[in-house]
Structures are given as C-alpha cells and as structure tokens.
Amino acid sequence: MRTKLIITLFTLIVSLPTNVIGKDHSKKFHPGALWPDNKGIHINAHGGGILYYKRTYYWFGEYKSDTTSAAMVGVTCYSSKNLLDWTNRGVALSVSDDENSDIAKGCVLERPKVVYNQKTKKFVMWFHLELKGNGYSAARYGVATSNVVTGPYHFLCSGRVNPNVYPINFSKDDSISIRNQYSNLISLKWWTPEWYDAIKKGLFMFRDLPGGQMARDQTIFVDDDNKAYHIYSSEDNLTLQVAELSDDYTSHTGKYARIAPSNMNEAPAIFKKDGIYWMITSGCTGWDPNEARMFMARHIMGPWTQLPNPCIGAESKITFGGQSTYILRVEGKKNAYIFMADIWRPKHPSDARYIWLPIDFKAGRPVIQWRSEWQLDYLNK
C-alpha cells in the first residue's frame, strides 16, 4: 500500500504544469541562454518590454524571422506569473498584407512597448517604425491599441514627433542663431568640432521642425501620477528626446525636451527610484555591442546628468554582449529592478538571446554585474 502511495505522489509531481514547477526556488535565470516557452520554443519577443496587469506579466517584443530582421509577422506576446516560465499568447499586432499600409509586411517594426491607460481602460502599444523599402529614413513612431491585453492590437497611426514645435529646453538665442545661419551650418562637414557644436545647438532639430522630430529606438514610461512619456533617439540618433503624451497615451501634447544633444545614444531604458529618474542607453554601433551609458534626473524633462557605465566586471565595456531594451520593476518586492537587454544575431535574427540581470544599488547608484545564473530570490535582500 505504501509503495502504491509513493508511486501516486511521484506521478502527481511530475505531471504538475510548468508554471507551478517554475515557482520552485531552484529555478534560475540563465542570461544569454536559449529561453524556451511553454511549447519548448525559444521565446521570440526581441527589443521588448513588460507590462504587469492583474497579477500577470506580459512580455511584448519583435517576432524575428530566421533570415531577416524586417517585420514579417509583427509583435508577439507572452505571459507569466513568475518571470521564468512564459506562455506564448500569439501575435498581438500583425503586420499587414496591404502594401499601402504603414505597417506592411517587410517594414521595420522595433522596440514595442505596451502600457495600460487607467482612464480609457485601453492597452496602448508604441513602437519604432520604418516604412517598407525606405531603409531607416522614415524614423517614425507607431501607435496601436486594444481592449484586451494580449490583443489583437489595432494600428492607429504613425508619424514624426511634434511638428513645428520647439523643445522646452531650446534657448531663444540658439533659435535665432540657427535660423540665421542654417544654410551655412547644414553644409558643414560631418563629425568635425564645428558640426558637433551646431548639432548640440539644434541644427538637426531645426532641420526636422516642419515635418516633426525623428523617432527611432524608443520606450514608454508611465510616471507615478499616470502621466506617460515617449523617450526616443532623434536627430539622426545624435540626440535623445523625451515627449509628454496625451491623457489617452495615443499622441503627443507638444511638450518635449532634448537630452544629451550630439552624444549619440539609442536603446533607452528608464526607471524611477526614490524620486530620481534613471536611464540606461547604448552608443550607436549598429548590431555590435558597446559600453552602456547611464543618466539621472530629478525631473523627467531634465536636466539629465550623465554618469559612468553602470555595468561592472568582465565584458562590462560591451554591456556583456547585449544592448538595453527595458528595465522592469518587480511587483511585490521593494526596490527590485531587472535590467533587460538583447544579444543581437543579425545573421540569424530569431536566435537573438536575452540578458536579464538584477540591478544593485551602491552609494545610491544602479550597478549591473554579470551573473551566469541567478534566482529571483536574490531581489529579496
């Protein structure tokens, strides 16, 4: 009888669903390794972000094909209760078979981020969009919404940011100077000291003023007061900008600021702790990894101050081979944040890997150290 009981208990244990087994404290994150979903397939949600909604985490990211980084499917969604075991919830936003659509199959659709609007009860997705067949010249944002967290999301529009609106931190003197000297300054040789100085003073911002500011690598941040902000690489990736969103999170209000002009930043990831905003970015080296940058501010519109690379240890100079995409605040834990990054593999895009690492705080500043494996319990300390 005892033997039969033992066999029965063993059968029950091995047949438990993976999301239950995932709660076992022995389960660990393995940065850079293959990360199988509930079907045993490597998670395909690159350049992504996380939304926490009704006690569940939802991971949205780019679906990457085997041979191209163009968007042939769209944005995928995965769900999890424990951040380790992920269930494939399908395609949240599909690219279109209509060649006239802004999101036609074969366009560039990158870095999707989804936020929930408490007022409208809608889920809002923002992403970087490049029109099919036009390289990276469009430099647009895209917006889609859904009544259901997993979708389907319905594409609303795409465009550039705040046409004919000056940033709030653009001086009147610089405005007059750029207007008077524009024709001469635009012909300056790139990468010279004079050219960098002109960019810093707003040369490319002024150039793009009529049609709106460029918007490439991007993220969305919802503040404590439910105000939302769009942070993106602009001015040919030379300058970051942060723009306030409307109350329904689907458009810009016209209020925006420039960050680190002429310093070449992309891949922004932002979080807030104890009233201070922290942002981690990368330099601009294509698919190749580089040294992470970090900025801090006491107001999201700035001024922002650059600090040393938050990564420490081996390969910290190349962000452990990855590039930032999102910083996740873990629910139910105090001051618990996870740095999320992508290890890009342009020759086999679907095999791109994920780096998730805990953020420590030393002398009040974020620090990210490589760990080949770690447990979520580490964030309990």
Short mmCIF file of C-alpha atoms in Angstrom, two decimals, residues 117-349:
data_model
loop_
_atom_site.label_atom_id
_atom_site.label_comp_id
_atom_site.label_asym_id
_atom_site.label_seq_id
_atom_site.Cartn_x
_atom_site.Cartn_y
_atom_site.Cartn_z
CA ASN A 117 -4.39 53.57 -19.60
CA GLN A 118 -6.45 53.69 -16.39
CA LYS A 119 -8.75 56.39 -17.77
CA THR A 120 -9.69 54.80 -21.12
CA LYS A 121 -9.23 51.18 -19.97
CA LYS A 122 -7.27 50.53 -23.15
CA PHE A 123 -3.87 48.98 -23.75
CA VAL A 124 -1.62 51.21 -25.86
CA MET A 125 1.38 49.99 -27.86
CA TRP A 126 4.14 52.28 -29.14
CA PHE A 127 6.96 51.21 -31.44
CA HIS A 128 9.64 52.48 -33.79
CA LEU A 129 8.55 52.20 -37.44
CA GLU A 130 10.40 52.40 -40.73
CA LEU A 131 8.33 52.19 -43.91
CA LYS A 132 8.91 49.18 -46.14
CA GLY A 133 11.61 49.69 -48.75
CA ASN A 134 12.80 53.02 -47.33
CA GLY A 135 15.66 51.91 -45.11
CA TYR A 136 15.77 53.97 -41.93
CA SER A 137 14.76 57.27 -43.49
CA ALA A 138 11.18 57.45 -42.16
CA ALA A 139 12.23 57.47 -38.49
CA ARG A 140 8.62 57.28 -37.24
CA TYR A 141 6.75 56.19 -34.17
CA GLY A 142 3.74 53.88 -34.48
CA VAL A 143 0.73 53.52 -32.17
CA ALA A 144 -1.79 50.68 -31.76
CA THR A 145 -4.49 49.99 -29.17
CA SER A 146 -6.50 47.07 -27.84
CA ASN A 147 -9.29 46.43 -25.33
CA VAL A 148 -7.60 43.15 -24.39
CA VAL A 149 -4.06 42.92 -23.05
CA THR A 150 -3.00 40.11 -25.40
CA GLY A 151 -4.61 41.75 -28.44
CA PRO A 152 -5.28 41.87 -31.25
CA TYR A 153 -3.97 45.45 -31.33
CA HIS A 154 -5.36 47.77 -33.99
CA PHE A 155 -2.92 50.10 -35.71
CA LEU A 156 -3.88 53.77 -35.30
CA CYS A 157 -1.20 55.86 -36.96
CA SER A 158 2.47 56.58 -37.46
CA GLY A 159 4.40 59.80 -37.78
CA ARG A 160 7.15 62.03 -36.52
CA VAL A 161 7.03 63.90 -33.24
CA ASN A 162 5.65 67.40 -32.59
CA PRO A 163 5.89 69.14 -36.00
CA ASN A 164 6.60 72.87 -35.78
CA VAL A 165 7.08 72.76 -32.02
CA TYR A 166 10.31 73.79 -30.29
CA PRO A 167 11.57 71.81 -27.28
CA ILE A 168 11.12 73.40 -23.87
CA ASN A 169 14.88 73.49 -23.24
CA PHE A 170 15.83 75.14 -26.53
CA SER A 171 17.10 78.64 -25.90
CA LYS A 172 15.83 81.67 -27.76
CA ASP A 173 19.40 82.69 -28.59
CA ASP A 174 20.13 79.31 -30.17
CA SER A 175 16.88 79.56 -32.13
CA ILE A 176 17.84 82.91 -33.62
CA SER A 177 21.38 81.72 -34.33
CA ILE A 178 20.26 78.54 -36.08
CA ARG A 179 17.65 80.39 -38.15
CA ASN A 180 20.19 82.97 -39.33
CA GLN A 181 22.99 80.52 -40.06
CA TYR A 182 21.04 77.44 -41.17
CA SER A 183 22.05 77.43 -44.84
CA ASN A 184 25.75 77.66 -43.90
CA LEU A 185 25.63 75.24 -40.98
CA ILE A 186 23.79 72.46 -42.83
CA SER A 187 26.68 72.27 -45.28
CA LEU A 188 29.29 71.73 -42.55
CA LYS A 189 31.40 68.58 -42.88
CA TRP A 190 30.05 65.86 -40.59
CA TRP A 191 31.95 64.81 -37.44
CA THR A 192 34.00 67.99 -37.23
CA PRO A 193 34.06 70.01 -33.98
CA GLU A 194 32.08 72.79 -35.67
CA TRP A 195 29.45 70.31 -36.84
CA TYR A 196 29.10 68.75 -33.37
CA ASP A 197 28.67 72.19 -31.89
CA ALA A 198 25.94 73.01 -34.43
CA ILE A 199 24.15 69.74 -33.67
CA LYS A 200 24.32 70.48 -29.94
CA LYS A 201 22.76 73.88 -30.53
CA GLY A 202 19.90 72.31 -32.51
CA LEU A 203 20.88 72.15 -36.19
CA PHE A 204 19.11 68.84 -36.93
CA MET A 205 16.24 69.65 -34.57
CA PHE A 206 15.63 72.79 -36.63
CA ARG A 207 16.05 70.85 -39.89
CA ASP A 208 13.27 68.42 -38.87
CA LEU A 209 10.98 71.04 -37.34
CA PRO A 210 8.45 71.29 -40.24
CA GLY A 211 7.81 67.53 -40.53
CA GLY A 212 8.40 66.59 -36.92
CA GLN A 213 11.28 65.12 -34.96
CA MET A 214 12.79 61.74 -35.86
CA ALA A 215 11.80 58.85 -33.57
CA ARG A 216 13.85 55.65 -33.69
CA ASP A 217 14.86 53.45 -30.71
CA GLN A 218 12.23 54.18 -28.09
CA THR A 219 10.48 53.33 -24.85
CA ILE A 220 7.40 54.50 -22.93
CA PHE A 221 7.38 55.45 -19.26
CA VAL A 222 4.30 55.96 -17.06
CA ASP A 223 5.04 58.10 -14.02
CA ASP A 224 3.53 57.92 -10.52
CA ASP A 225 0.85 60.46 -11.49
CA ASN A 226 -0.14 58.34 -14.54
CA LYS A 227 1.40 60.85 -16.93
CA ALA A 228 3.10 58.99 -19.79
CA TYR A 229 6.23 59.92 -21.72
CA HIS A 230 7.80 58.83 -25.00
CA ILE A 231 11.62 58.62 -24.90
CA TYR A 232 13.35 58.10 -28.26
CA SER A 233 16.50 58.56 -30.33
CA SER A 234 16.18 61.57 -32.60
CA GLU A 235 18.17 63.93 -34.82
CA ASP A 236 19.79 61.04 -36.73
CA ASN A 237 20.39 59.24 -33.40
CA LEU A 238 22.59 62.08 -32.22
CA THR A 239 20.20 63.33 -29.53
CA LEU A 240 17.63 61.73 -27.24
CA GLN A 241 14.27 63.41 -26.72
CA VAL A 242 11.52 62.92 -24.14
CA ALA A 243 7.98 63.92 -25.11
CA GLU A 244 4.86 64.09 -22.96
CA LEU A 245 1.88 62.02 -24.12
CA SER A 246 -1.79 62.93 -24.15
CA ASP A 247 -4.12 61.69 -21.41
CA ASP A 248 -5.17 58.71 -23.55
CA TYR A 249 -1.48 57.88 -24.32
CA THR A 250 -2.06 57.85 -28.10
CA SER A 251 -0.48 61.17 -29.16
CA HIS A 252 1.96 63.87 -28.09
CA THR A 253 0.97 67.04 -26.25
CA GLY A 254 3.63 69.25 -27.83
CA LYS A 255 5.79 69.38 -24.70
CA TYR A 256 9.22 67.81 -25.19
CA ALA A 257 12.88 68.23 -24.28
CA ARG A 258 16.26 67.30 -25.74
CA ILE A 259 18.65 65.07 -23.79
CA ALA A 260 22.43 64.70 -24.34
CA PRO A 261 22.48 66.59 -27.66
CA SER A 262 25.14 65.41 -30.15
CA ASN A 263 26.19 62.47 -27.88
CA MET A 264 24.74 59.61 -29.99
CA ASN A 265 22.54 57.47 -27.76
CA GLU A 266 20.00 54.77 -28.55
CA ALA A 267 18.20 51.86 -26.83
CA PRO A 268 16.80 53.93 -23.92
CA ALA A 269 15.52 52.08 -20.83
CA ILE A 270 14.18 54.09 -17.90
CA PHE A 271 13.00 53.61 -14.32
CA LYS A 272 12.33 55.70 -11.23
CA LYS A 273 13.50 55.08 -7.66
CA ASP A 274 13.12 57.36 -4.64
CA GLY A 275 12.09 60.29 -6.80
CA ILE A 276 15.08 60.02 -9.16
CA TYR A 277 14.79 59.02 -12.81
CA TRP A 278 17.47 56.69 -14.15
CA MET A 279 18.06 55.95 -17.81
CA ILE A 280 20.40 53.41 -19.38
CA THR A 281 21.25 53.68 -23.07
CA SER A 282 23.81 52.41 -25.54
CA GLY A 283 26.06 54.06 -28.07
CA CYS A 284 25.38 53.73 -31.79
CA THR A 285 27.40 50.85 -33.26
CA GLY A 286 24.79 49.02 -35.34
CA TRP A 287 24.26 45.40 -34.28
CA ASP A 288 27.55 45.32 -32.38
CA PRO A 289 27.50 45.78 -28.59
CA ASN A 290 29.15 48.76 -26.92
CA GLU A 291 29.54 50.35 -23.49
CA ALA A 292 26.30 51.24 -21.73
CA ARG A 293 25.68 54.83 -20.66
CA MET A 294 23.69 55.99 -17.65
CA PHE A 295 21.87 59.25 -16.95
CA MET A 296 19.95 60.59 -13.96
CA ALA A 297 17.45 63.43 -13.43
CA ARG A 298 15.13 64.75 -10.75
CA HIS A 299 12.51 65.64 -13.35
CA ILE A 300 11.78 63.56 -16.40
CA MET A 301 12.13 66.60 -18.67
CA GLY A 302 15.59 67.18 -17.26
CA PRO A 303 18.18 68.39 -16.86
CA TRP A 304 19.78 64.95 -17.22
CA THR A 305 23.31 64.24 -15.97
CA GLN A 306 25.48 61.53 -17.47
CA LEU A 307 27.19 59.13 -15.04
CA PRO A 308 29.68 56.28 -15.56
CA ASN A 309 28.73 52.96 -17.12
CA PRO A 310 26.52 51.07 -14.61
CA CYS A 311 27.90 47.68 -15.74
CA ILE A 312 30.86 46.25 -13.84
CA GLY A 313 33.08 43.20 -14.20
CA ALA A 314 34.13 41.12 -17.20
CA GLU A 315 32.83 42.36 -20.57
CA SER A 316 31.17 45.35 -18.93
CA LYS A 317 32.71 47.53 -21.67
CA ILE A 318 30.38 45.82 -24.17
CA THR A 319 27.38 45.50 -21.83
CA PHE A 320 28.05 41.76 -21.59
CA GLY A 321 27.44 41.45 -25.34
CA GLY A 322 23.95 42.96 -25.21
CA GLN A 323 22.02 46.19 -25.70
CA SER A 324 19.47 47.66 -23.29
CA THR A 325 15.77 47.42 -24.05
CA TYR A 326 13.79 47.76 -20.78
CA ILE A 327 14.07 47.99 -17.01
CA LEU A 328 11.44 46.01 -15.14
CA ARG A 329 10.25 46.80 -11.64
CA VAL A 330 9.36 43.51 -9.97
CA GLU A 331 5.97 43.59 -8.27
CA GLY A 332 5.72 42.72 -4.57
CA LYS A 333 9.39 43.43 -3.86
CA LYS A 334 10.92 46.65 -2.60
CA ASN A 335 13.45 48.36 -4.84
CA ALA A 336 13.65 45.29 -7.09
CA TYR A 337 14.57 46.00 -10.72
CA ILE A 338 15.72 43.83 -13.61
CA PHE A 339 17.88 45.12 -16.46
CA MET A 340 16.74 43.62 -19.77
CA ALA A 341 18.96 43.56 -22.87
CA ASP A 342 19.19 41.80 -26.23
CA ILE A 343 22.14 39.92 -27.69
CA TRP A 344 21.56 40.57 -31.39
CA ARG A 345 22.38 37.96 -34.03
CA PRO A 346 21.74 39.65 -37.39
CA LYS A 347 22.76 36.59 -39.42
CA HIS A 348 20.16 34.50 -37.58
CA PRO A 349 17.76 37.04 -36.03
#
